[in-house]
Amino acid sequence: MANTVIGSSITIDGEISGDEDLVIQGTVKGKISLKESLFVEASASVEADIEVQNVEITGKVTGNIAATDKVELKADCRVVGDVRAPRILIADGASFKGNVDMDVKER
Amino acid sequence: MAATKDFAATGESTIIGPSILINGKLSGDEDLTVRGRVEGELSLTRTLIVEPSGIVKANVQVKNAIISGVVVGNISATESVELTREGRMVGDINAPRVIIVDGASFRGRVDMGNAEPRPASERPAQRATSVSRPIVRPAAVVAPARPPLVSRPMGKPQPPAAPVISARFERSEGKPPPPPPPQPVLVGEAGKKKVLLKKKK
C-alpha cells in the first residue's frame, strides 16, 4: 500500500507534511499539512493544526482544521477546534466543539 | 466519501510514504518503514526499515535497523544494524551486531560495545589492548605492518603507502587473507627514493 500509516503505538511530536494520503492510528502532536487526504482513525489522538485537502475523522482531534475540500466528522469522533472548509459534514454521534466556517474563499 | 475501512487491517506497521516529511520526534513500539523523510529524533522498541527512497536525518534509537536508504545521524540499536547494498550512512553506529554489506557506503564510527566475551583460547595471540583500537581498522592491516619491521631492523622503514594499499585491497575484495609479507618489501624497494628522503628528516 502506497499510503502512509502512522500506527497505533507511534507517537510523533513535530511536523508532518507531504503530497499523499496519510492515515493516523497513533498519536501526533504539532502540525500536519498535506495536499491529499488525512484519515484520523478511531484509535488516533491528534493535537495539531491540520491543513489538508480532505480530512476524515473518527478519532480524537484537538486543533484547528483547514481543508481545501472537505472535512468529515464521523460518528464517535471527538473534535475540539475551529474547522474551515467549503464542505463540512458532521455525522450523528460526533462530538465537536469549535467554530465552523464554510465560507472559504482563500485560506 | 472515500472509504477507509481496510486500513486497520494493515495492523502493527507504520509506513512513512515517499512524499511525506516528518520533522520532530517520533517514537513507538512497532516496526517503522520509511520511504519518505524523517528528521529529528526517532526511537522505537522494534525495527526501523529505511527503504531505498527513504531519508532519515535523525538520531535513531531502535532495536534493529535495516538501512537501504540514506541515514545521516547516529544509530544506537539494542540488537543489530544492517547496512544493505543500497544503504548509505554518515554517522556513528552503536550496536552489538553491525552488518555492513558489500556496496554499502558508510562514514562514521562503529562501536559494538565490549568485545564479545570469547574464551581466550579462541582468540589469536593478540592482547586485549587492541580493544581500544577503532574497530574500523581490521586486524589484517595491523598485522602485516609489524612483521617487516621486526624482521628487518636495519632500515627500510615501512612505507606509509603499504597499509593504505592493503586497506583498499581489503575493501574491494571483501575479506581476503592478509597480504603476504613480501609485498610491503617490494613496495619499499620500488619507492626507495622516498625512503631515503625520509631518512634525512
mmCIF file of N, CA, C and O in Angstrom, chain B residues 50-108:
data_model
loop_
_atom_site.group_PDB
_atom_site.id
_atom_site.type_symbol
_atom_site.label_atom_id
_atom_site.label_comp_id
_atom_site.label_asym_id
_atom_site.label_seq_id
_atom_site.Cartn_x
_atom_site.Cartn_y
_atom_site.Cartn_z
ATOM 1 N N VAL B 50 14.655 1.457 6.592
ATOM 2 C CA VAL B 50 14.768 2.617 5.711
ATOM 3 C C VAL B 50 14.895 2.078 4.299
ATOM 4 O O VAL B 50 15.892 1.459 3.947
ATOM 5 N N GLU B 51 13.881 2.302 3.511
ATOM 6 C CA GLU B 51 13.888 1.760 2.153
ATOM 7 C C GLU B 51 14.715 2.654 1.240
ATOM 8 O O GLU B 51 15.085 3.758 1.618
ATOM 9 N N PRO B 52 15.018 2.164 0.031
ATOM 10 C CA PRO B 52 15.913 2.930 -0.836
ATOM 11 C C PRO B 52 15.495 4.383 -1.050
ATOM 12 O O PRO B 52 16.351 5.255 -1.193
ATOM 13 N N SER B 53 14.202 4.644 -1.057
ATOM 14 C CA SER B 53 13.763 6.030 -1.249
ATOM 15 C C SER B 53 13.737 6.799 0.068
ATOM 16 O O SER B 53 13.451 7.994 0.062
ATOM 17 N N GLY B 54 14.014 6.145 1.160
ATOM 18 C CA GLY B 54 13.883 6.791 2.467
ATOM 19 C C GLY B 54 15.112 7.589 2.863
ATOM 20 O O GLY B 54 16.232 7.213 2.546
ATOM 21 N N ILE B 55 14.860 8.679 3.557
ATOM 22 C CA ILE B 55 15.948 9.508 4.067
ATOM 23 C C ILE B 55 15.668 9.781 5.547
ATOM 24 O O ILE B 55 14.598 10.279 5.896
ATOM 25 N N VAL B 56 16.616 9.465 6.367
ATOM 26 C CA VAL B 56 16.464 9.732 7.800
ATOM 27 C C VAL B 56 17.611 10.609 8.237
ATOM 28 O O VAL B 56 18.776 10.236 8.106
ATOM 29 N N LYS B 57 17.274 11.793 8.691
ATOM 30 C CA LYS B 57 18.300 12.663 9.265
ATOM 31 C C LYS B 57 17.945 12.819 10.727
ATOM 32 O O LYS B 57 17.240 13.746 11.119
ATOM 33 N N ALA B 58 18.390 11.898 11.519
ATOM 34 C CA ALA B 58 17.924 11.892 12.897
ATOM 35 C C ALA B 58 18.850 11.063 13.757
ATOM 36 O O ALA B 58 19.610 10.233 13.257
ATOM 37 N N ASN B 59 18.767 11.305 15.027
ATOM 38 C CA ASN B 59 19.389 10.393 15.962
ATOM 39 C C ASN B 59 18.389 9.274 16.224
ATOM 40 O O ASN B 59 17.239 9.530 16.558
ATOM 41 N N VAL B 60 18.851 8.074 16.034
ATOM 42 C CA VAL B 60 17.946 6.929 15.991
ATOM 43 C C VAL B 60 18.253 5.993 17.152
ATOM 44 O O VAL B 60 19.412 5.647 17.387
ATOM 45 N N GLN B 61 17.214 5.590 17.834
ATOM 46 C CA GLN B 61 17.354 4.555 18.854
ATOM 47 C C GLN B 61 16.329 3.486 18.558
ATOM 48 O O GLN B 61 15.133 3.755 18.571
ATOM 49 N N VAL B 62 16.788 2.295 18.270
ATOM 50 C CA VAL B 62 15.879 1.229 17.877
ATOM 51 C C VAL B 62 16.390 -0.090 18.427
ATOM 52 O O VAL B 62 17.424 -0.160 19.078
ATOM 53 N N LYS B 63 15.628 -1.132 18.132
ATOM 54 C CA LYS B 63 16.113 -2.472 18.444
ATOM 55 C C LYS B 63 16.916 -2.983 17.253
ATOM 56 O O LYS B 63 18.065 -3.370 17.394
ATOM 57 N N ASN B 64 16.310 -2.943 16.087
ATOM 58 C CA ASN B 64 17.008 -3.330 14.860
ATOM 59 C C ASN B 64 16.850 -2.221 13.838
ATOM 60 O O ASN B 64 15.827 -1.546 13.816
ATOM 61 N N ALA B 65 17.850 -2.081 12.999
ATOM 62 C CA ALA B 65 17.734 -1.138 11.897
ATOM 63 C C ALA B 65 18.233 -1.814 10.631
ATOM 64 O O ALA B 65 19.278 -2.463 10.638
ATOM 65 N N ILE B 66 17.456 -1.693 9.571
ATOM 66 C CA ILE B 66 17.863 -2.202 8.262
ATOM 67 C C ILE B 66 17.846 -1.009 7.320
ATOM 68 O O ILE B 66 16.800 -0.412 7.092
ATOM 69 N N ILE B 67 19.015 -0.677 6.796
ATOM 70 C CA ILE B 67 19.124 0.579 6.065
ATOM 71 C C ILE B 67 19.441 0.304 4.606
ATOM 72 O O ILE B 67 20.513 -0.186 4.270
ATOM 73 N N SER B 68 18.474 0.620 3.761
ATOM 74 C CA SER B 68 18.709 0.548 2.325
ATOM 75 C C SER B 68 18.664 1.937 1.707
ATOM 76 O O SER B 68 18.898 2.084 0.514
ATOM 77 N N GLY B 69 18.329 2.909 2.504
ATOM 78 C CA GLY B 69 18.259 4.281 2.014
ATOM 79 C C GLY B 69 19.399 5.104 2.584
ATOM 80 O O GLY B 69 20.523 4.633 2.683
ATOM 81 N N VAL B 70 19.077 6.316 2.960
ATOM 82 C CA VAL B 70 20.090 7.240 3.452
ATOM 83 C C VAL B 70 19.824 7.539 4.917
ATOM 84 O O VAL B 70 18.698 7.859 5.297
ATOM 85 N N VAL B 71 20.860 7.463 5.711
ATOM 86 C CA VAL B 71 20.747 7.864 7.107
ATOM 87 C C VAL B 71 21.886 8.822 7.423
ATOM 88 O O VAL B 71 23.048 8.511 7.170
ATOM 89 N N VAL B 72 21.539 9.969 7.930
ATOM 90 C CA VAL B 72 22.540 10.890 8.440
ATOM 91 C C VAL B 72 22.226 11.090 9.909
ATOM 92 O O VAL B 72 21.181 11.626 10.258
ATOM 93 N N GLY B 73 23.119 10.642 10.762
ATOM 94 C CA GLY B 73 22.859 10.730 12.195
ATOM 95 C C GLY B 73 23.369 9.484 12.869
ATOM 96 O O GLY B 73 23.843 8.552 12.214
ATOM 97 N N ASN B 74 23.274 9.474 14.151
ATOM 98 C CA ASN B 74 23.800 8.337 14.898
ATOM 99 C C ASN B 74 22.698 7.316 15.141
ATOM 100 O O ASN B 74 21.561 7.668 15.401
ATOM 101 N N ILE B 75 23.096 6.063 15.065
ATOM 102 C CA ILE B 75 22.145 4.996 15.333
ATOM 103 C C ILE B 75 22.637 4.210 16.534
ATOM 104 O O ILE B 75 23.798 3.806 16.598
ATOM 105 N N SER B 76 21.753 4.027 17.468
ATOM 106 C CA SER B 76 22.087 3.150 18.569
ATOM 107 C C SER B 76 21.019 2.075 18.628
ATOM 108 O O SER B 76 19.834 2.371 18.761
ATOM 109 N N ALA B 77 21.433 0.845 18.452
ATOM 110 C CA ALA B 77 20.482 -0.262 18.391
ATOM 111 C C ALA B 77 20.791 -1.241 19.510
ATOM 112 O O ALA B 77 21.947 -1.502 19.810
ATOM 113 N N THR B 78 19.745 -1.781 20.105
ATOM 114 C CA THR B 78 19.970 -2.759 21.167
ATOM 115 C C THR B 78 20.302 -4.122 20.579
ATOM 116 O O THR B 78 20.833 -4.979 21.273
ATOM 117 N N GLU B 79 19.971 -4.330 19.319
ATOM 118 C CA GLU B 79 20.268 -5.626 18.719
ATOM 119 C C GLU B 79 21.208 -5.512 17.525
ATOM 120 O O GLU B 79 22.358 -5.880 17.621
ATOM 121 N N SER B 80 20.709 -5.009 16.411
ATOM 122 C CA SER B 80 21.571 -5.029 15.233
ATOM 123 C C SER B 80 21.302 -3.849 14.311
ATOM 124 O O SER B 80 20.220 -3.279 14.297
ATOM 125 N N VAL B 81 22.326 -3.530 13.540
ATOM 126 C CA VAL B 81 22.208 -2.536 12.484
ATOM 127 C C VAL B 81 22.738 -3.181 11.214
ATOM 128 O O VAL B 81 23.826 -3.750 11.221
ATOM 129 N N GLU B 82 21.953 -3.105 10.166
ATOM 130 C CA GLU B 82 22.396 -3.687 8.906
ATOM 131 C C GLU B 82 22.344 -2.636 7.811
ATOM 132 O O GLU B 82 21.318 -2.011 7.568
ATOM 133 N N LEU B 83 23.496 -2.457 7.174
ATOM 134 C CA LEU B 83 23.564 -1.572 6.009
ATOM 135 C C LEU B 83 23.556 -2.463 4.779
ATOM 136 O O LEU B 83 24.480 -3.232 4.559
ATOM 137 N N THR B 84 22.514 -2.344 3.987
ATOM 138 C CA THR B 84 22.415 -3.216 2.821
ATOM 139 C C THR B 84 23.185 -2.610 1.648
ATOM 140 O O THR B 84 23.804 -1.563 1.777
ATOM 141 N N ARG B 85 23.099 -3.290 0.533
ATOM 142 C CA ARG B 85 23.847 -2.886 -0.649
ATOM 143 C C ARG B 85 23.549 -1.440 -1.051
ATOM 144 O O ARG B 85 24.416 -0.726 -1.515
ATOM 145 N N GLU B 86 22.296 -1.055 -0.875
ATOM 146 C CA GLU B 86 21.924 0.284 -1.301
ATOM 147 C C GLU B 86 22.024 1.307 -0.176
ATOM 148 O O GLU B 86 21.728 2.471 -0.372
ATOM 149 N N GLY B 87 22.409 0.840 0.988
ATOM 150 C CA GLY B 87 22.407 1.730 2.140
ATOM 151 C C GLY B 87 23.543 2.729 2.101
ATOM 152 O O GLY B 87 24.653 2.421 1.696
ATOM 153 N N ARG B 88 23.244 3.953 2.518
ATOM 154 C CA ARG B 88 24.285 4.969 2.648
ATOM 155 C C ARG B 88 24.099 5.612 4.006
ATOM 156 O O ARG B 88 23.001 5.987 4.385
ATOM 157 N N MET B 89 25.185 5.759 4.695
ATOM 158 C CA MET B 89 25.036 6.305 6.038
ATOM 159 C C MET B 89 26.245 7.135 6.428
ATOM 160 O O MET B 89 27.383 6.800 6.114
ATOM 161 N N VAL B 90 25.982 8.231 7.097
ATOM 162 C CA VAL B 90 27.026 9.022 7.728
ATOM 163 C C VAL B 90 26.618 9.188 9.179
ATOM 164 O O VAL B 90 25.549 9.710 9.474
ATOM 165 N N GLY B 91 27.466 8.718 10.074
ATOM 166 C CA GLY B 91 27.137 8.823 11.490
ATOM 167 C C GLY B 91 27.747 7.655 12.237
ATOM 168 O O GLY B 91 28.408 6.813 11.650
ATOM 169 N N ASP B 92 27.507 7.631 13.503
ATOM 170 C CA ASP B 92 28.093 6.576 14.322
ATOM 171 C C ASP B 92 27.066 5.486 14.590
ATOM 172 O O ASP B 92 25.884 5.757 14.750
ATOM 173 N N ILE B 93 27.573 4.269 14.636
ATOM 174 C CA ILE B 93 26.701 3.132 14.930
ATOM 175 C C ILE B 93 27.119 2.530 16.262
ATOM 176 O O ILE B 93 28.306 2.300 16.495
ATOM 177 N N ASN B 94 26.154 2.303 17.084
ATOM 178 C CA ASN B 94 26.409 1.662 18.365
ATOM 179 C C ASN B 94 25.439 0.503 18.482
ATOM 180 O O ASN B 94 24.245 0.707 18.679
ATOM 181 N N ALA B 95 25.948 -0.696 18.311
ATOM 182 C CA ALA B 95 25.074 -1.866 18.378
ATOM 183 C C ALA B 95 25.934 -3.104 18.572
ATOM 184 O O ALA B 95 27.063 -3.154 18.098
ATOM 185 N N PRO B 96 25.415 -4.109 19.244
ATOM 186 C CA PRO B 96 26.197 -5.329 19.424
ATOM 187 C C PRO B 96 26.460 -6.059 18.113
ATOM 188 O O PRO B 96 27.479 -6.703 17.961
ATOM 189 N N ARG B 97 25.512 -5.955 17.179
ATOM 190 C CA ARG B 97 25.744 -6.585 15.868
ATOM 191 C C ARG B 97 25.647 -5.523 14.802
ATOM 192 O O ARG B 97 24.633 -4.841 14.690
ATOM 193 N N VAL B 98 26.694 -5.407 14.018
ATOM 194 C CA VAL B 98 26.689 -4.449 12.919
ATOM 195 C C VAL B 98 27.051 -5.200 11.647
ATOM 196 O O VAL B 98 28.056 -5.894 11.595
ATOM 197 N N ILE B 99 26.193 -5.071 10.662
ATOM 198 C CA ILE B 99 26.417 -5.765 9.393
ATOM 199 C C ILE B 99 26.525 -4.709 8.308
ATOM 200 O O ILE B 99 25.603 -3.924 8.114
ATOM 201 N N ILE B 100 27.639 -4.699 7.622
ATOM 202 C CA ILE B 100 27.809 -3.782 6.500
ATOM 203 C C ILE B 100 28.109 -4.626 5.267
ATOM 204 O O ILE B 100 29.119 -5.309 5.198
ATOM 205 N N VAL B 101 27.199 -4.563 4.335
ATOM 206 C CA VAL B 101 27.283 -5.428 3.165
ATOM 207 C C VAL B 101 28.111 -4.742 2.090
ATOM 208 O O VAL B 101 28.202 -3.509 2.056
ATOM 209 N N ASP B 102 28.697 -5.552 1.209
ATOM 210 C CA ASP B 102 29.432 -5.013 0.079
ATOM 211 C C ASP B 102 28.509 -4.118 -0.735
ATOM 212 O O ASP B 102 27.391 -4.491 -1.057
ATOM 213 N N GLY B 103 28.996 -2.925 -1.080
ATOM 214 C CA GLY B 103 28.183 -1.981 -1.824
ATOM 215 C C GLY B 103 27.619 -0.880 -0.956
ATOM 216 O O GLY B 103 27.274 0.182 -1.448
ATOM 217 N N ALA B 104 27.534 -1.138 0.324
ATOM 218 C CA ALA B 104 27.023 -0.106 1.228
ATOM 219 C C ALA B 104 28.069 0.982 1.378
ATOM 220 O O ALA B 104 29.268 0.750 1.225
ATOM 221 N N SER B 105 27.591 2.191 1.656
ATOM 222 C CA SER B 105 28.535 3.275 1.877
ATOM 223 C C SER B 105 28.332 3.799 3.288
ATOM 224 O O SER B 105 27.205 4.025 3.722
ATOM 225 N N PHE B 106 29.417 3.978 3.977
ATOM 226 C CA PHE B 106 29.310 4.343 5.392
ATOM 227 C C PHE B 106 30.505 5.190 5.802
ATOM 228 O O PHE B 106 31.634 4.902 5.436
ATOM 229 N N ARG B 107 30.234 6.251 6.507
ATOM 230 C CA ARG B 107 31.306 7.019 7.122
ATOM 231 C C ARG B 107 30.903 7.269 8.567
ATOM 232 O O ARG B 107 29.829 7.815 8.831
ATOM 233 N N GLY B 108 31.758 6.885 9.473
ATOM 234 C CA GLY B 108 31.444 7.097 10.878
ATOM 235 C C GLY B 108 32.118 6.043 11.724
ATOM 236 O O GLY B 108 32.918 5.251 11.245
#
